[in-house]
């Protein structure tokens, strides 16, 4: 049984993934790589990447606390959904 570090929902391992707090090929080099990742459910992981680019994540949202603040409206809503429900989200249009 795992627990999402963003929304707090619990479930079987298959509903969770590791999210890099410093995503992309330009990850910081650290001795302890565990500090670079958090456990999130699939829906929170999808929401992170739907709403934020890797550059935004690296520049502004590289901690669990910052992500919780940025995604607070989504987290409040998703907490009410069953963990086994996959939520589809519309793609955010990004400026090129």
mmCIF file with all atom_site columns, C-alpha atoms in Angstrom:
data_model
loop_
_atom_site.group_PDB
_atom_site.id
_atom_site.type_symbol
_atom_site.label_atom_id
_atom_site.label_alt_id
_atom_site.label_comp_id
_atom_site.label_asym_id
_atom_site.label_entity_id
_atom_site.label_seq_id
_atom_site.pdbx_PDB_ins_code
_atom_site.Cartn_x
_atom_site.Cartn_y
_atom_site.Cartn_z
_atom_site.occupancy
_atom_site.B_iso_or_equiv
_atom_site.pdbx_formal_charge
_atom_site.auth_seq_id
_atom_site.auth_comp_id
_atom_site.auth_asym_id
_atom_site.auth_atom_id
_atom_site.pdbx_PDB_model_num
ATOM 1  C CA . UNK A 1 1  ? 0.000   0.000  0.000   1.00 0.00 ? 1  UNK A CA 1
ATOM 2  C CA . UNK A 1 2  ? 1.394   3.391  -0.989  1.00 0.00 ? 2  UNK A CA 1
ATOM 3  C CA . UNK A 1 3  ? 0.263   6.947  -0.286  1.00 0.00 ? 3  UNK A CA 1
ATOM 4  C CA . UNK A 1 4  ? 0.375   9.939  -2.657  1.00 0.00 ? 4  UNK A CA 1
ATOM 5  C CA . UNK A 1 5  ? 2.514   12.708 -1.188  1.00 0.00 ? 5  UNK A CA 1
ATOM 6  C CA . UNK A 1 6  ? 0.314   15.365 -2.841  1.00 0.00 ? 6  UNK A CA 1
ATOM 7  C CA . UNK A 1 7  ? -3.300  14.296 -2.337  1.00 0.00 ? 7  UNK A CA 1
ATOM 8  C CA . UNK A 1 8  ? -2.812  11.757 0.460   1.00 0.00 ? 8  UNK A CA 1
ATOM 9  C CA . UNK A 1 9  ? -4.876  9.010  -1.171  1.00 0.00 ? 9  UNK A CA 1
ATOM 10 C CA . UNK A 1 10 ? -3.745  5.431  -0.558  1.00 0.00 ? 10 UNK A CA 1
ATOM 11 C CA . UNK A 1 11 ? -3.832  2.422  -2.856  1.00 0.00 ? 11 UNK A CA 1
ATOM 12 C CA . UNK A 1 12 ? -1.993  -0.464 -4.457  1.00 0.00 ? 12 UNK A CA 1
ATOM 13 C CA . UNK A 1 13 ? 1.468   0.114  -5.936  1.00 0.00 ? 13 UNK A CA 1
ATOM 14 C CA . UNK A 1 14 ? 0.081   0.084  -9.495  1.00 0.00 ? 14 UNK A CA 1
ATOM 15 C CA . UNK A 1 15 ? -1.623  3.454  -8.981  1.00 0.00 ? 15 UNK A CA 1
ATOM 16 C CA . UNK A 1 16 ? 1.594   5.314  -8.112  1.00 0.00 ? 16 UNK A CA 1
ATOM 17 C CA . UNK A 1 17 ? 4.721   6.650  -9.781  1.00 0.00 ? 17 UNK A CA 1
ATOM 18 C CA . UNK A 1 18 ? 7.853   8.529  -8.816  1.00 0.00 ? 18 UNK A CA 1
ATOM 19 C CA . UNK A 1 19 ? 7.982   12.197 -9.784  1.00 0.00 ? 19 UNK A CA 1
ATOM 20 C CA . UNK A 1 20 ? 11.346  13.948 -10.156 1.00 0.00 ? 20 UNK A CA 1
ATOM 21 C CA . UNK A 1 21 ? 11.317  17.340 -8.464  1.00 0.00 ? 21 UNK A CA 1
ATOM 22 C CA . UNK A 1 22 ? 14.045  18.447 -10.875 1.00 0.00 ? 22 UNK A CA 1
ATOM 23 C CA . UNK A 1 23 ? 12.796  16.891 -14.152 1.00 0.00 ? 23 UNK A CA 1
ATOM 24 C CA . UNK A 1 24 ? 14.492  16.554 -17.502 1.00 0.00 ? 24 UNK A CA 1
ATOM 25 C CA . UNK A 1 25 ? 18.004  15.840 -18.632 1.00 0.00 ? 25 UNK A CA 1
ATOM 26 C CA . UNK A 1 26 ? 19.433  18.719 -16.584 1.00 0.00 ? 26 UNK A CA 1
ATOM 27 C CA . UNK A 1 27 ? 18.870  17.145 -13.158 1.00 0.00 ? 27 UNK A CA 1
ATOM 28 C CA . UNK A 1 28 ? 20.939  18.388 -10.262 1.00 0.00 ? 28 UNK A CA 1
ATOM 29 C CA . UNK A 1 29 ? 23.735  16.088 -9.222  1.00 0.00 ? 29 UNK A CA 1
ATOM 30 C CA . UNK A 1 30 ? 23.239  15.024 -5.612  1.00 0.00 ? 30 UNK A CA 1
ATOM 31 C CA . UNK A 1 31 ? 24.630  12.302 -3.406  1.00 0.00 ? 31 UNK A CA 1
ATOM 32 C CA . UNK A 1 32 ? 21.183  11.280 -2.122  1.00 0.00 ? 32 UNK A CA 1
ATOM 33 C CA . UNK A 1 33 ? 18.811  10.967 -5.112  1.00 0.00 ? 33 UNK A CA 1
ATOM 34 C CA . UNK A 1 34 ? 15.830  10.177 -2.849  1.00 0.00 ? 34 UNK A CA 1
ATOM 35 C CA . UNK A 1 35 ? 15.512  13.900 -2.131  1.00 0.00 ? 35 UNK A CA 1
ATOM 36 C CA . UNK A 1 36 ? 14.871  14.463 -5.845  1.00 0.00 ? 36 UNK A CA 1
ATOM 37 C CA . UNK A 1 37 ? 11.730  12.306 -6.079  1.00 0.00 ? 37 UNK A CA 1
ATOM 38 C CA . UNK A 1 38 ? 8.306   12.067 -4.491  1.00 0.00 ? 38 UNK A CA 1
ATOM 39 C CA . UNK A 1 39 ? 5.635   9.357  -4.724  1.00 0.00 ? 39 UNK A CA 1
ATOM 40 C CA . UNK A 1 40 ? 2.462   10.549 -6.446  1.00 0.00 ? 40 UNK A CA 1
ATOM 41 C CA . UNK A 1 41 ? -0.677  8.835  -7.716  1.00 0.00 ? 41 UNK A CA 1
ATOM 42 C CA . UNK A 1 42 ? -1.132  8.679  -11.491 1.00 0.00 ? 42 UNK A CA 1
ATOM 43 C CA . UNK A 1 43 ? -3.712  11.462 -11.444 1.00 0.00 ? 43 UNK A CA 1
ATOM 44 C CA . UNK A 1 44 ? -1.496  13.887 -9.516  1.00 0.00 ? 44 UNK A CA 1
ATOM 45 C CA . UNK A 1 45 ? 1.454   12.971 -11.744 1.00 0.00 ? 45 UNK A CA 1
ATOM 46 C CA . UNK A 1 46 ? -0.624  13.683 -14.842 1.00 0.00 ? 46 UNK A CA 1
ATOM 47 C CA . UNK A 1 47 ? -1.841  16.981 -13.367 1.00 0.00 ? 47 UNK A CA 1
ATOM 48 C CA . UNK A 1 48 ? 1.727   18.102 -12.651 1.00 0.00 ? 48 UNK A CA 1
ATOM 49 C CA . UNK A 1 49 ? 2.780   17.564 -16.252 1.00 0.00 ? 49 UNK A CA 1
ATOM 50 C CA . UNK A 1 50 ? -0.455  18.913 -17.715 1.00 0.00 ? 50 UNK A CA 1
ATOM 51 C CA . UNK A 1 51 ? -0.192  22.204 -15.853 1.00 0.00 ? 51 UNK A CA 1
ATOM 52 C CA . UNK A 1 52 ? 3.568   22.771 -15.676 1.00 0.00 ? 52 UNK A CA 1
ATOM 53 C CA . UNK A 1 53 ? 6.437   22.433 -18.141 1.00 0.00 ? 53 UNK A CA 1
ATOM 54 C CA . UNK A 1 54 ? 9.739   20.852 -17.067 1.00 0.00 ? 54 UNK A CA 1
ATOM 55 C CA . UNK A 1 55 ? 11.287  24.309 -17.130 1.00 0.00 ? 55 UNK A CA 1
ATOM 56 C CA . UNK A 1 56 ? 8.571   25.702 -14.812 1.00 0.00 ? 56 UNK A CA 1
ATOM 57 C CA . UNK A 1 57 ? 9.046   22.731 -12.502 1.00 0.00 ? 57 UNK A CA 1
ATOM 58 C CA . UNK A 1 58 ? 12.815  23.269 -12.335 1.00 0.00 ? 58 UNK A CA 1
ATOM 59 C CA . UNK A 1 59 ? 12.589  27.044 -11.876 1.00 0.00 ? 59 UNK A CA 1
ATOM 60 C CA . UNK A 1 60 ? 9.604   27.450 -9.521  1.00 0.00 ? 60 UNK A CA 1
ATOM 61 C CA . UNK A 1 61 ? 8.203   24.144 -8.237  1.00 0.00 ? 61 UNK A CA 1
ATOM 62 C CA . UNK A 1 62 ? 11.159  22.007 -7.174  1.00 0.00 ? 62 UNK A CA 1
ATOM 63 C CA . UNK A 1 63 ? 9.811   21.106 -3.709  1.00 0.00 ? 63 UNK A CA 1
ATOM 64 C CA . UNK A 1 64 ? 6.794   19.186 -2.470  1.00 0.00 ? 64 UNK A CA 1
ATOM 65 C CA . UNK A 1 65 ? 5.520   22.239 -0.585  1.00 0.00 ? 65 UNK A CA 1
ATOM 66 C CA . UNK A 1 66 ? 5.619   24.471 -3.680  1.00 0.00 ? 66 UNK A CA 1
ATOM 67 C CA . UNK A 1 67 ? 3.777   21.825 -5.743  1.00 0.00 ? 67 UNK A CA 1
ATOM 68 C CA . UNK A 1 68 ? 1.081   21.497 -3.070  1.00 0.00 ? 68 UNK A CA 1
ATOM 69 C CA . UNK A 1 69 ? 0.461   25.245 -3.138  1.00 0.00 ? 69 UNK A CA 1
ATOM 70 C CA . UNK A 1 70 ? 0.386   25.433 -6.954  1.00 0.00 ? 70 UNK A CA 1
ATOM 71 C CA . UNK A 1 71 ? -1.914  22.411 -7.331  1.00 0.00 ? 71 UNK A CA 1
ATOM 72 C CA . UNK A 1 72 ? -4.133  23.099 -4.285  1.00 0.00 ? 72 UNK A CA 1
ATOM 73 C CA . UNK A 1 73 ? -7.427  23.422 -6.239  1.00 0.00 ? 73 UNK A CA 1
ATOM 74 C CA . UNK A 1 74 ? -6.773  20.158 -8.111  1.00 0.00 ? 74 UNK A CA 1
ATOM 75 C CA . UNK A 1 75 ? -5.652  18.352 -4.946  1.00 0.00 ? 75 UNK A CA 1
ATOM 76 C CA . UNK A 1 76 ? -8.820  19.411 -3.079  1.00 0.00 ? 76 UNK A CA 1
ATOM 77 C CA . UNK A 1 77 ? -10.946 18.013 -5.896  1.00 0.00 ? 77 UNK A CA 1
ATOM 78 C CA . UNK A 1 78 ? -9.005  14.817 -6.596  1.00 0.00 ? 78 UNK A CA 1
ATOM 79 C CA . UNK A 1 79 ? -9.055  13.795 -2.904  1.00 0.00 ? 79 UNK A CA 1
ATOM 80 C CA . UNK A 1 80 ? -12.779 13.133 -3.374  1.00 0.00 ? 80 UNK A CA 1
ATOM 81 C CA . UNK A 1 81 ? -12.213 10.745 -6.317  1.00 0.00 ? 81 UNK A CA 1
ATOM 82 C CA . UNK A 1 82 ? -11.549 6.999  -5.977  1.00 0.00 ? 82 UNK A CA 1
ATOM 83 C CA . UNK A 1 83 ? -7.854  6.133  -6.374  1.00 0.00 ? 83 UNK A CA 1
ATOM 84 C CA . UNK A 1 84 ? -8.633  3.617  -9.136  1.00 0.00 ? 84 UNK A CA 1
ATOM 85 C CA . UNK A 1 85 ? -10.334 6.229  -11.357 1.00 0.00 ? 85 UNK A CA 1
ATOM 86 C CA . UNK A 1 86 ? -8.142  7.548  -14.158 1.00 0.00 ? 86 UNK A CA 1
ATOM 87 C CA . UNK A 1 87 ? -8.970  11.181 -14.761 1.00 0.00 ? 87 UNK A CA 1
ATOM 88 C CA . UNK A 1 88 ? -8.506  12.516 -18.268 1.00 0.00 ? 88 UNK A CA 1
ATOM 89 C CA . UNK A 1 89 ? -7.448  16.115 -18.571 1.00 0.00 ? 89 UNK A CA 1
ATOM 90 C CA . UNK A 1 90 ? -7.329  18.483 -21.489 1.00 0.00 ? 90 UNK A CA 1
ATOM 91 C CA . UNK A 1 91 ? -3.874  19.410 -22.689 1.00 0.00 ? 91 UNK A CA 1
ATOM 92 C CA . UNK A 1 92 ? -2.735  22.880 -21.736 1.00 0.00 ? 92 UNK A CA 1
ATOM 93 C CA . UNK A 1 93 ? -1.834  24.963 -24.769 1.00 0.00 ? 93 UNK A CA 1
ATOM 94 C CA . UNK A 1 94 ? 1.774   26.001 -24.452 1.00 0.00 ? 94 UNK A CA 1
ATOM 95 C CA . UNK A 1 95 ? 3.376   29.004 -26.036 1.00 0.00 ? 95 UNK A CA 1
ATOM 96 C CA . UNK A 1 96 ? 6.173   28.096 -28.387 1.00 0.00 ? 96 UNK A CA 1
#
